Tab-separated table of C-alpha atoms (C1' of nucleotides) in Angstrom:
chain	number	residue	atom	x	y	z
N	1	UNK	CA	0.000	0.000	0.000
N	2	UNK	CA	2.117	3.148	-1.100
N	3	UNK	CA	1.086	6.772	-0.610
N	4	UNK	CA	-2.781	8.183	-0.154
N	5	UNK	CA	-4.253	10.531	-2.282
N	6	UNK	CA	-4.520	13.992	-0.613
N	7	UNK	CA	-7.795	14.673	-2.751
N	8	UNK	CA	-11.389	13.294	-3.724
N	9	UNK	CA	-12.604	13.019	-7.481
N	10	UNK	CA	-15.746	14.615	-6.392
N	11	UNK	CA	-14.351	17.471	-5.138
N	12	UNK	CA	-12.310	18.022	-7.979
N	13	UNK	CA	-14.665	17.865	-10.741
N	14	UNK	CA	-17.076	20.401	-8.210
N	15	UNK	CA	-14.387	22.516	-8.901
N	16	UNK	CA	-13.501	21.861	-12.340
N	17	UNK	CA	-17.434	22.576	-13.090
N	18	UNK	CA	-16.628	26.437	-12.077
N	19	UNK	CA	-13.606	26.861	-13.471
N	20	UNK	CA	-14.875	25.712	-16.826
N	21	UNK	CA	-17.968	27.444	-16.476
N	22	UNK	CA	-15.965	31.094	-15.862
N	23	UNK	CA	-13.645	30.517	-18.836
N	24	UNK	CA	-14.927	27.500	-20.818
N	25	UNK	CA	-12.214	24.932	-22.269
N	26	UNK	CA	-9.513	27.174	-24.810
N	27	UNK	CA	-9.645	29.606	-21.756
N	28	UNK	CA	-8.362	27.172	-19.373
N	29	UNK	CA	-4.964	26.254	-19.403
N	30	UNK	CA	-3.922	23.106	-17.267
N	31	UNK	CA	-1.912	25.243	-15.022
N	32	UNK	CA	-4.993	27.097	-13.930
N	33	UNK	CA	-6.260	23.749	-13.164
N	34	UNK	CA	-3.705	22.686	-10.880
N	35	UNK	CA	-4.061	26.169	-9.308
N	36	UNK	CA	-7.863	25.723	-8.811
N	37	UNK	CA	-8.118	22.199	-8.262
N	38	UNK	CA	-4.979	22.299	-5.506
N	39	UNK	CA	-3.516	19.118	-7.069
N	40	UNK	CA	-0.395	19.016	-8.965
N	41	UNK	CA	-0.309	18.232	-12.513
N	42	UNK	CA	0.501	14.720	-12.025
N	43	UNK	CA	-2.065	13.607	-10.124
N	44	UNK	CA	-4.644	15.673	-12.493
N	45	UNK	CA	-3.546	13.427	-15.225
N	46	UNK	CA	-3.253	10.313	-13.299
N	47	UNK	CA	-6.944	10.749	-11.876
N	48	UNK	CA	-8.665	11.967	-15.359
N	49	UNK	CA	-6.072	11.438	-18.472
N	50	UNK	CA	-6.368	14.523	-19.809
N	51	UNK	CA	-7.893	18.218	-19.902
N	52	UNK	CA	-10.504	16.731	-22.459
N	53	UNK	CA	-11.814	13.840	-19.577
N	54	UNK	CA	-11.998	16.165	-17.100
N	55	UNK	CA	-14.049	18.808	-19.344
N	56	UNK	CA	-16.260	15.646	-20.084
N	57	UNK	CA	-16.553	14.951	-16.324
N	58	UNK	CA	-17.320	18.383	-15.690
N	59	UNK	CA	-20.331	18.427	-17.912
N	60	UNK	CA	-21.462	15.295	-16.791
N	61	UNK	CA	-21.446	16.659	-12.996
N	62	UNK	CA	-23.419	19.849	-14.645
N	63	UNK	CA	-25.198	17.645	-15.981
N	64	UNK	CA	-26.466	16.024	-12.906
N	65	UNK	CA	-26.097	19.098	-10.592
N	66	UNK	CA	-27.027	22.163	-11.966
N	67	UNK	CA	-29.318	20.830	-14.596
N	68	UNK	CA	-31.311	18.953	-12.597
N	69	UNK	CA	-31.495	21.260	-9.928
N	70	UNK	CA	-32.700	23.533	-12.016
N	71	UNK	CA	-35.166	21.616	-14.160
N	72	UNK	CA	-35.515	18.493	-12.202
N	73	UNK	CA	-38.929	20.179	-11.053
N	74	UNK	CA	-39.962	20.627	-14.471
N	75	UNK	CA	-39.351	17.001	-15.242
N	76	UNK	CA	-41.142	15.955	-11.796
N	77	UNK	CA	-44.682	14.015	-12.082
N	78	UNK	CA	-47.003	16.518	-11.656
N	79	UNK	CA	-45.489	19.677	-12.982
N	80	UNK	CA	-47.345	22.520	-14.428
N	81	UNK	CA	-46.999	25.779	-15.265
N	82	UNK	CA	-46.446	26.971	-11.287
N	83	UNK	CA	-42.577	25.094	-11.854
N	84	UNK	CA	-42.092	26.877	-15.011
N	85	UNK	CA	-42.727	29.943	-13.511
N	86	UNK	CA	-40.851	29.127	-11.153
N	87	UNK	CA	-38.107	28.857	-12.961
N	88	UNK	CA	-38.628	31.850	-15.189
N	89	UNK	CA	-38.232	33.493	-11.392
N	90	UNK	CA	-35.377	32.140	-10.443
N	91	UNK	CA	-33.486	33.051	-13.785
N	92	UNK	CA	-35.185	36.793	-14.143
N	93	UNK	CA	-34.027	37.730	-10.780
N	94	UNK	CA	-30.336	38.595	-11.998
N	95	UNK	CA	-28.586	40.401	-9.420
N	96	UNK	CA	-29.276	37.043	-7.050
N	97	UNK	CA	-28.461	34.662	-9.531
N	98	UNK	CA	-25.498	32.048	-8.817
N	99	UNK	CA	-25.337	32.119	-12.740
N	100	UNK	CA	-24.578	35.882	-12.839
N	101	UNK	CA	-21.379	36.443	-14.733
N	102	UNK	CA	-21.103	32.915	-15.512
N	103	UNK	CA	-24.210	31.613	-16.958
N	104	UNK	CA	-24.989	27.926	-17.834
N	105	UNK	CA	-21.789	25.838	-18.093
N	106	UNK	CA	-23.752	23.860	-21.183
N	107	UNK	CA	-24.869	26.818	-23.408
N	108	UNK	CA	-21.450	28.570	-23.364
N	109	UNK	CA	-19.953	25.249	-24.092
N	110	UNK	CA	-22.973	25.003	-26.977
N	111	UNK	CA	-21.677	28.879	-28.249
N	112	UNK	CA	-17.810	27.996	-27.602
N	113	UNK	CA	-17.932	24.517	-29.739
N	114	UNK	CA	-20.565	25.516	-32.002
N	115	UNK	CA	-21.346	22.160	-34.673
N	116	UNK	CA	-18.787	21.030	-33.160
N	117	UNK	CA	-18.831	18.674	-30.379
N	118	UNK	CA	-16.216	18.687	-28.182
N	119	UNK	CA	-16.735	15.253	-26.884
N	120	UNK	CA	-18.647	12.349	-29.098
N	121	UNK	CA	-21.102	11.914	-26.390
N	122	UNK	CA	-23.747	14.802	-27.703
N	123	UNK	CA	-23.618	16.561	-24.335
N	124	UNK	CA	-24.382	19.842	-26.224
N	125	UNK	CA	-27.192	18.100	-27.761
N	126	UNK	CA	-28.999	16.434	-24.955
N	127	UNK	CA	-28.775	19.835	-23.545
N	128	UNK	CA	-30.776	21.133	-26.300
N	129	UNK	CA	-33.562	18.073	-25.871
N	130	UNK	CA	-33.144	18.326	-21.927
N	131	UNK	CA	-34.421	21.660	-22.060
N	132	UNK	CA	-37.106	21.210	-24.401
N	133	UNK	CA	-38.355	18.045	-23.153
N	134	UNK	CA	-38.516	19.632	-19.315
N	135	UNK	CA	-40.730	22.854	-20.972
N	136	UNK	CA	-42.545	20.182	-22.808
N	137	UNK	CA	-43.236	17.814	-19.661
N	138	UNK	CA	-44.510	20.068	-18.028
N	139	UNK	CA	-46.673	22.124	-19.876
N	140	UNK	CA	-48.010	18.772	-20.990
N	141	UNK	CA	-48.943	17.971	-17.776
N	142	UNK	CA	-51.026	21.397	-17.374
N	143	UNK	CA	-52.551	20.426	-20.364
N	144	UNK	CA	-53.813	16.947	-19.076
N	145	UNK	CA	-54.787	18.728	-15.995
N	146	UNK	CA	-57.239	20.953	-18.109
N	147	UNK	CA	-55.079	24.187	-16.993
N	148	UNK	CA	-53.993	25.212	-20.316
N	149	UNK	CA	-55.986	26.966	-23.345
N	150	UNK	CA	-57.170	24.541	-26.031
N	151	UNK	CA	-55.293	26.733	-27.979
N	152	UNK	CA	-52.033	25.868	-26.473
N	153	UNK	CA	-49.662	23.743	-28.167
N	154	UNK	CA	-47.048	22.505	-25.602
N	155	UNK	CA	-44.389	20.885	-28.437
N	156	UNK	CA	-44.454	25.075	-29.603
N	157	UNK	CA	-44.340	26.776	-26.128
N	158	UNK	CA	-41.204	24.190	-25.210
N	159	UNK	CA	-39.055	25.554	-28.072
N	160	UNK	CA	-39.978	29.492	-27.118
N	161	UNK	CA	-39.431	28.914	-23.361
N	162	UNK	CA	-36.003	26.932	-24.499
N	163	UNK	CA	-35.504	30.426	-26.530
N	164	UNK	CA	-36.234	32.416	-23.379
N	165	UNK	CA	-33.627	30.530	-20.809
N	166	UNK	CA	-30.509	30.696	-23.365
N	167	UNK	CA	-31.171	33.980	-24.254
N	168	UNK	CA	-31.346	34.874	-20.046
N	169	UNK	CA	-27.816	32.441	-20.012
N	170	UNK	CA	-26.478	34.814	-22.548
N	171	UNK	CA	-26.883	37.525	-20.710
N	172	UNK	CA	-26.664	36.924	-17.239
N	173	UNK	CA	-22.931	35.414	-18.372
N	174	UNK	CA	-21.914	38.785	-19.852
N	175	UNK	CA	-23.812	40.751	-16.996
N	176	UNK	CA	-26.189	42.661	-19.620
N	177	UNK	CA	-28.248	45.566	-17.848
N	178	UNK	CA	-29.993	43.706	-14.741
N	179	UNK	CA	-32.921	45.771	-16.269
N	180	UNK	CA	-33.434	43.890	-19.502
N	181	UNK	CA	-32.659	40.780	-17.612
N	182	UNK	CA	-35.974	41.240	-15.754
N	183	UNK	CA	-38.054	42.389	-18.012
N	184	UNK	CA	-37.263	39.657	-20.209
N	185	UNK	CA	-37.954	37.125	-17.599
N	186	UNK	CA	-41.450	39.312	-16.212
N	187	UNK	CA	-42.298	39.278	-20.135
N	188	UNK	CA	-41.948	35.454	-20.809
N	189	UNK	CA	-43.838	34.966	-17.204
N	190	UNK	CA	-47.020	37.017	-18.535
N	191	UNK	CA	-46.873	34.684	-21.681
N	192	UNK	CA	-46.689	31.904	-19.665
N	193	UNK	CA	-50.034	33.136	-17.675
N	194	UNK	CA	-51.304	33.566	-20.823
N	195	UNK	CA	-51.442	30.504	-21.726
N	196	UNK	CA	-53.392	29.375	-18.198
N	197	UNK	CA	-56.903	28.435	-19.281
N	198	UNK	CA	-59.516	30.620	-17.892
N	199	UNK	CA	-61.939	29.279	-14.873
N	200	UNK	CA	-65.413	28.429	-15.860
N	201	UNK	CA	-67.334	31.590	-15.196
L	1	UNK	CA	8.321	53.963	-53.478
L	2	UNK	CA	8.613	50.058	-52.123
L	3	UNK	CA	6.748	47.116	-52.623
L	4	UNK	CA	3.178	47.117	-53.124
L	5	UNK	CA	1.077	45.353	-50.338
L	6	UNK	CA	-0.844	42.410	-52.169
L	7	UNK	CA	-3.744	42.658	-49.959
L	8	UNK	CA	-7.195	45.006	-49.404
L	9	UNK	CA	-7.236	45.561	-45.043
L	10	UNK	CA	-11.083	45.728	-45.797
L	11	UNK	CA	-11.205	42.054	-46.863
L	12	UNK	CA	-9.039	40.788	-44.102
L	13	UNK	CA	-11.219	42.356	-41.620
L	14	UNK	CA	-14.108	40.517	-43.780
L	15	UNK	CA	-12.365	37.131	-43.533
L	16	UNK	CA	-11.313	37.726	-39.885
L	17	UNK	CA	-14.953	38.053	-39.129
L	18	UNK	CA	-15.621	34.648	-40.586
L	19	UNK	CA	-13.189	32.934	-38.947
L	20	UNK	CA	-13.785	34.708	-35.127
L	21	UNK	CA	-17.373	33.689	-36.103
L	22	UNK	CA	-16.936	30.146	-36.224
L	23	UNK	CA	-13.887	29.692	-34.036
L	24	UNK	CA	-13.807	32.529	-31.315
L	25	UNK	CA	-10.720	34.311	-30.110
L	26	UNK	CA	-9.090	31.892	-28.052
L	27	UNK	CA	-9.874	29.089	-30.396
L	28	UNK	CA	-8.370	31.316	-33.499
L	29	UNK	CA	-4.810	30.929	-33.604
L	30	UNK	CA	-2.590	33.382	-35.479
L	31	UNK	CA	-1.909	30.367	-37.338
L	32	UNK	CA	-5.008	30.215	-38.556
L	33	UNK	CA	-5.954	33.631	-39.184
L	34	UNK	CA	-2.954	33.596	-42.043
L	35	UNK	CA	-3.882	30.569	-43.672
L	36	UNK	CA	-7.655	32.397	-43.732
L	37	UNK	CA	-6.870	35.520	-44.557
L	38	UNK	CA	-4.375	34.428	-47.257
L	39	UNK	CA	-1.536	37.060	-46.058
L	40	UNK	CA	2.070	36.414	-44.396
L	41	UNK	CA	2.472	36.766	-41.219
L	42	UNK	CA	4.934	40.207	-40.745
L	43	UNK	CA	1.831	41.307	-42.871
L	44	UNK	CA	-0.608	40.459	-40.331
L	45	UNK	CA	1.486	42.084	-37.477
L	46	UNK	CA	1.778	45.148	-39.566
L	47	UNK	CA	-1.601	45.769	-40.877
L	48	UNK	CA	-3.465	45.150	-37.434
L	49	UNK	CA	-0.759	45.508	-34.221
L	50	UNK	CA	-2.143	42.115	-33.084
L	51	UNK	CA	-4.481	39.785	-32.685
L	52	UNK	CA	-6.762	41.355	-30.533
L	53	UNK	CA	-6.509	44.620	-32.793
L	54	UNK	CA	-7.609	42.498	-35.525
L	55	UNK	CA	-10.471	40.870	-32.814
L	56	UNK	CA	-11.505	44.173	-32.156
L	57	UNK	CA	-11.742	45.139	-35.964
L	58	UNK	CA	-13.784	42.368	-36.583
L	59	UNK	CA	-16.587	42.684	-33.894
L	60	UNK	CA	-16.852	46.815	-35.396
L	61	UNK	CA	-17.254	45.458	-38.753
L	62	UNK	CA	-19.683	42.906	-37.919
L	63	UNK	CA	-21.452	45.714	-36.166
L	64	UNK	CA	-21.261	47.429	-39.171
L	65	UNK	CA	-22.346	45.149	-41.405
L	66	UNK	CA	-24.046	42.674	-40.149
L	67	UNK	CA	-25.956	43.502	-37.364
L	68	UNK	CA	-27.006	47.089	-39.419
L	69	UNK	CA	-28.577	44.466	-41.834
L	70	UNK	CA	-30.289	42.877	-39.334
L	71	UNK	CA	-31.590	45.272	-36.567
L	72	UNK	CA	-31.166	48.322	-38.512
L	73	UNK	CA	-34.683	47.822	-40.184
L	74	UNK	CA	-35.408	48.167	-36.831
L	75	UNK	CA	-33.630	51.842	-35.685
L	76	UNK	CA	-34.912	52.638	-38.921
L	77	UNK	CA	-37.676	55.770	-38.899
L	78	UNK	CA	-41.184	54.405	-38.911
L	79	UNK	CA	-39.985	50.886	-38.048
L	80	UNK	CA	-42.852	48.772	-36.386
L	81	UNK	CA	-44.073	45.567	-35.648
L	82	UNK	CA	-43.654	44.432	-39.528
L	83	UNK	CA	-40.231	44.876	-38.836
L	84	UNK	CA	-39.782	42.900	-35.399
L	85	UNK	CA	-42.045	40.479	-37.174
L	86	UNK	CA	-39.451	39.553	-40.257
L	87	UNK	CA	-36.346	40.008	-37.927
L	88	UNK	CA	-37.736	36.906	-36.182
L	89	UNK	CA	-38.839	35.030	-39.201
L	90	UNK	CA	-35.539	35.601	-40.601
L	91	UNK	CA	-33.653	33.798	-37.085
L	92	UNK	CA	-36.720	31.372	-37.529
L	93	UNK	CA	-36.104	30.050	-41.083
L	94	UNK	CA	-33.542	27.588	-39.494
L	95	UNK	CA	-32.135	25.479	-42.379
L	96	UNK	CA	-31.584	28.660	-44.468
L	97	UNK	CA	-30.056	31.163	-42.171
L	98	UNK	CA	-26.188	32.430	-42.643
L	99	UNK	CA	-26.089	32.213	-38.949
L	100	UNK	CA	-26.584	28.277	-39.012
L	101	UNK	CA	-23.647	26.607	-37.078
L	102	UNK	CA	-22.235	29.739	-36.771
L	103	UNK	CA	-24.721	32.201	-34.605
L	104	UNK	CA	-23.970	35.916	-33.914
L	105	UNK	CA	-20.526	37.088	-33.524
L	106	UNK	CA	-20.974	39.464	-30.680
L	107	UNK	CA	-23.379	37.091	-28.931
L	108	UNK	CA	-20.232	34.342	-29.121
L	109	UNK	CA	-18.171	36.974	-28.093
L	110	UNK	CA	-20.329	37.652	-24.945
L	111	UNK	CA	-20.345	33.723	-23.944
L	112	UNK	CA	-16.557	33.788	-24.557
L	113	UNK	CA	-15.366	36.405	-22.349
L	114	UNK	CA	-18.248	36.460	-20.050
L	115	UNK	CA	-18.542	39.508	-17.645
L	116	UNK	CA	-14.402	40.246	-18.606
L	117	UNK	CA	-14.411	42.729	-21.202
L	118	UNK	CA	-12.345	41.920	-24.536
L	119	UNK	CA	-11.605	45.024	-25.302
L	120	UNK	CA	-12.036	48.695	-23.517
L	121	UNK	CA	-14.676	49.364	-25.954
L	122	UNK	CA	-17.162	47.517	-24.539
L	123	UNK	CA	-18.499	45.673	-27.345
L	124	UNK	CA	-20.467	43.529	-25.785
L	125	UNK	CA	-22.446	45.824	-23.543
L	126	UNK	CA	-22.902	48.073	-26.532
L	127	UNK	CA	-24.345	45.074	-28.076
L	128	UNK	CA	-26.910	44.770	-25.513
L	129	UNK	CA	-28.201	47.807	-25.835
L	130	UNK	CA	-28.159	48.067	-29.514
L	131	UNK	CA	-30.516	44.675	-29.535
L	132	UNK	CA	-32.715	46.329	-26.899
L	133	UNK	CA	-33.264	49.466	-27.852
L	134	UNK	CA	-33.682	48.240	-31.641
L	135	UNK	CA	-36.879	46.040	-30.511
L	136	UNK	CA	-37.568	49.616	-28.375
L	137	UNK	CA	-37.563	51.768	-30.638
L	138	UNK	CA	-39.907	49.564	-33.218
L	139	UNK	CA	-42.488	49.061	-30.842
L	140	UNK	CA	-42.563	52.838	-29.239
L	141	UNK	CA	-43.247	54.019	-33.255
L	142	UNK	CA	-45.825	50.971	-33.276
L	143	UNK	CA	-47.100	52.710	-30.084
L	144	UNK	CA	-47.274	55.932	-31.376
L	145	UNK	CA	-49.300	54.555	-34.507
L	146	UNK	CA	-51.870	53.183	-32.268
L	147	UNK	CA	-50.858	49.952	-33.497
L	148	UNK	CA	-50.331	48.507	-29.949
L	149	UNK	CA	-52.476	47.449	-27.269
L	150	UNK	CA	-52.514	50.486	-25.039
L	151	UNK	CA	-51.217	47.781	-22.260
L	152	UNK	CA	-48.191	46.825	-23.445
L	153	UNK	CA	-44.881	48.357	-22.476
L	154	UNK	CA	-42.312	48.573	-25.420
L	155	UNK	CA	-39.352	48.664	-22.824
L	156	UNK	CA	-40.543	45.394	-21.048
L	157	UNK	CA	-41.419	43.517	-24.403
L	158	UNK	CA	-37.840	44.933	-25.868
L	159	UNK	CA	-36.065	42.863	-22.795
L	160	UNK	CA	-37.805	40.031	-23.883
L	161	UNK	CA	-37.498	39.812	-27.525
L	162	UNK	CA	-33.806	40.505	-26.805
L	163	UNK	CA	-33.731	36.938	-24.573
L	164	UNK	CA	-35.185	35.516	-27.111
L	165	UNK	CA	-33.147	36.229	-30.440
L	166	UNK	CA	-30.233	35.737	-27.859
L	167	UNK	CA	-32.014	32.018	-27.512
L	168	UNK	CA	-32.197	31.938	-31.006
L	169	UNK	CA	-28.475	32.389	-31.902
L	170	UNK	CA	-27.301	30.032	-29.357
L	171	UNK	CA	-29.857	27.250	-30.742
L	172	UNK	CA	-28.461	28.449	-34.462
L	173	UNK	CA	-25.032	28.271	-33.355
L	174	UNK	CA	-24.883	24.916	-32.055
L	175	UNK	CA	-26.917	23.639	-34.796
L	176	UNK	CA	-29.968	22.530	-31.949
L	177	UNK	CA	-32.962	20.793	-33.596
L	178	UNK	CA	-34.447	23.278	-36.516
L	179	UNK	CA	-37.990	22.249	-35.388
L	180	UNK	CA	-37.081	23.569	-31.546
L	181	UNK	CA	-35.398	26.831	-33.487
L	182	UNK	CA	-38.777	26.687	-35.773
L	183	UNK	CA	-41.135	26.447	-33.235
L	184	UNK	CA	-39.153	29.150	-30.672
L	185	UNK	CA	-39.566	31.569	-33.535
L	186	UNK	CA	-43.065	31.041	-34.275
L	187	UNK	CA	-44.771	31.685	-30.539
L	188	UNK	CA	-42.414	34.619	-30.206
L	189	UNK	CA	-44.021	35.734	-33.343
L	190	UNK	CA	-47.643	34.591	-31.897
L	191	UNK	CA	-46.653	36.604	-28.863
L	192	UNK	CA	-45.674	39.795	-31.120
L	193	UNK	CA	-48.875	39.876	-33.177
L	194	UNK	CA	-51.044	39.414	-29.891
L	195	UNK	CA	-49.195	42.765	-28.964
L	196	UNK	CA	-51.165	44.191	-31.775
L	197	UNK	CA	-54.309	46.848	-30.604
L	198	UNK	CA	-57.457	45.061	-32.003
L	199	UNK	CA	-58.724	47.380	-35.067
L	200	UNK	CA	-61.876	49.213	-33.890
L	201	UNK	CA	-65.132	47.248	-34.098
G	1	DA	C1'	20.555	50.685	-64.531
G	2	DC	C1'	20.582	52.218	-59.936
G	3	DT	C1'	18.601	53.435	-55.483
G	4	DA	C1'	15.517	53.754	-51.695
G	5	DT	C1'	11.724	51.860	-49.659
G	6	DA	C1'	7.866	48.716	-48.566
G	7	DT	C1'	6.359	44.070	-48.444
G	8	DC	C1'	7.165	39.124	-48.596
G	9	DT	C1'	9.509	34.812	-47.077
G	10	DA	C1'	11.236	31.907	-43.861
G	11	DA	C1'	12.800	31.436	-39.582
G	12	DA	C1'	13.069	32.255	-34.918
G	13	DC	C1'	12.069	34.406	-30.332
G	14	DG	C1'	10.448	33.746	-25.450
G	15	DA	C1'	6.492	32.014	-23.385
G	16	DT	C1'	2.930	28.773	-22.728
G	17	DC	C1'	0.450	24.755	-24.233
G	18	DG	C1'	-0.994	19.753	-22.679
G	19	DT	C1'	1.223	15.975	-21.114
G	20	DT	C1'	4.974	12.802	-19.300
G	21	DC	C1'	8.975	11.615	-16.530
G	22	DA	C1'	12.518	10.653	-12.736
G	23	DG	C1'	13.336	10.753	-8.214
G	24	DA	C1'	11.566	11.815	-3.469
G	25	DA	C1'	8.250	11.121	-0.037
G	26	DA	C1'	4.583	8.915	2.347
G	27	DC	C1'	2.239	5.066	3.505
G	28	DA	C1'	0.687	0.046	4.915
G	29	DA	C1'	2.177	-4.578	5.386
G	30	DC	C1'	5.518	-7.488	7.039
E	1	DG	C1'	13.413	-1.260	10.275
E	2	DT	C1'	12.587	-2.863	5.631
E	3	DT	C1'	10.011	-3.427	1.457
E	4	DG	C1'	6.833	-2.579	-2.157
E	5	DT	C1'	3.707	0.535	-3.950
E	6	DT	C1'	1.299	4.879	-4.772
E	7	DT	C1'	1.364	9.765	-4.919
E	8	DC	C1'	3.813	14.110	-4.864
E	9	DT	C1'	7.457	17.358	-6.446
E	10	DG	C1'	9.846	19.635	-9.722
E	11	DA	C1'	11.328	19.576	-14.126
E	12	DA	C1'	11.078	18.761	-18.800
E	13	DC	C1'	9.165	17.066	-23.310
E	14	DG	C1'	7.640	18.334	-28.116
E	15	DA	C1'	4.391	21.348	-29.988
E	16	DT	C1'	2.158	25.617	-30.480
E	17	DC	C1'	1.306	30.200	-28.870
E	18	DG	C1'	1.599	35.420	-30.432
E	19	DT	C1'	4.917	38.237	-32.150
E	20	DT	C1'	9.418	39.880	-34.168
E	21	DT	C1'	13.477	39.650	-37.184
E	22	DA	C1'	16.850	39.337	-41.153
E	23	DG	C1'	17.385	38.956	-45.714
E	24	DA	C1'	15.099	38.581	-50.321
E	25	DT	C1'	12.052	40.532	-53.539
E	26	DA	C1'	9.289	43.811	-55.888
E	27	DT	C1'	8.277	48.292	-56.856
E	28	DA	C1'	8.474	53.512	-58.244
E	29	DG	C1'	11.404	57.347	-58.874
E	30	DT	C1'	15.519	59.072	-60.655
DNA sequence: ACTATATCTAAACGATCGTTCAGAAACAAC
DNA sequence: GTTGTTTCTGAACGATCGTTTAGATATAGT
């Protein structure tokens, strides 16, 4: 039995997920990793084999994290339009934001790689469906429950709320005027309410 | 009299854009900006200082150029709703946009760099405000018209529409599913012709 | 034809890139 | 205390980074 690591995996990729997510993959050299991870270089390529693994294992952690932290409650059994909203909320209120100044670690990564994707496992892509599916899941859900118009097409409102988040990731990374961060979000919220069907008179 | 230079400086800057467009800044070497632009290298260093110079020339031309053809339909006098309307069914005619794979420069640019600024000019916030006060300034002359509902605020609804061509160009850039791009497009449309005061009975 | 000057060509600079290596240190088992 | 093994330390590898340089070439003026 020789010498014990003085780190945890975990821990590392929690902190590759910010480091990544403040200066995406070009924009981090391996030295700033060893600087932010507190491991020396060795070890960093002993534990993941390269800068690309560990970009892939910081996604996945996003993945799983963020992601679902964020939309897990759009995905849950039962969700409506109250955990969209919700959502819409959370994002609109920009000077509160954990995201402020850094955004979503998956759409930069979409905007950095562009067609490209920088791993063959479609993270960028799943993103993409993620996003849509947990607008889609949940509106659907409203819809079963009778509490959207007839009107409504949920497979349509999924794509514009998907819009509506990426374009609020865009701009709460770059710290665009807190003002047309929130009006954005207050805007997309009164569509949302729009689309609640009215009571029975 | 010496040597003549065997390039134009207004078709490198053209080229530059192209290749900052699909690649970034820190993804563009120097490298790759001669084999693109087609000139030697002391040439390069001559014409633009560096590569940030060039960076910097680009995102002004693409200003310029680019996102005049685009928004200023918009800042134009007597711009209204017409004009919001075929800005988004442009972005919303995925297959056949120029921005396919390849998005909006300065919206890349704002991803890249996040809340850092590239350059002391701020681009990027200029950006911002250019997109916002384009969709502002179209809908306050469609206000003034009588041509919106008396209820809707053109500086709220120009946050929004900014979020959502933001969306847009991310989805575009990374080449996301045309029919979540299509359908994105198409209820912020819906949503712009409901802003629309009802003709009188 | 010669000269002065500007640009091109090819190479190189110092620094940094991502990654690997050799030896030292730390550890558990014996 | 010794041994075998794993990790850490510090350095270095080959390649590329952005930028500069020296000499060659092309050009206009004389």
């Amino acid at each position: 039995m020789g010498r014990r690591k003085s780190y945890d995996r975990d821990v590392l990729v929690g902190k590759a997920v910010e480091i990544f997510r403040d200066h995406g993959f070009a924009g981090t050299s391996a030295e700033m990793l060893v600087a932010g991870l507190g491991v020396n270089r060795y070890s960093l390529y002993a534990e993941f084999g390269s800068k690309q693994a560990l970009f892939e294992a910081a996604l996945q952690r996003y993945d799983e994290e963020v992601l679902e932290r964020n939309f897990g409650p759009l995905e849950a059994p039962g969700a409506g339009i109250d955990e969209v909203r919700a959502l819409l909320e959370f994002f609109g209120s920009a000077r509160e934001s954990p995201a402020s100044g850094r955004g979503c670690l998956l759409c930069n990564t979409a905007v950095e790689f562009g067609p490209d994707d920088p791993s063959g496992a479609g993270f960028v892509q799943q993103y993409f469906e993620r996003l849509s599916e947990a607008f889609y899941a949940a509106l659907s859900n409203a819809g079963g429950k009778g509490e959207l118009r007839r009107s409504v097409d949920p497979r349509e409102e999924a794509g514009f709320f998907t819009a509506s988040v990426l374009g609020l990731f865009v701009m709460l990374r770059a710290k665009a005027p807190p003002t047309v961060i929130e009006s954005a979000a207050r805007v997309a919220i009164g569509h949302l309410e729009a689309l609640r069907a009215k009571p029975p008179a």
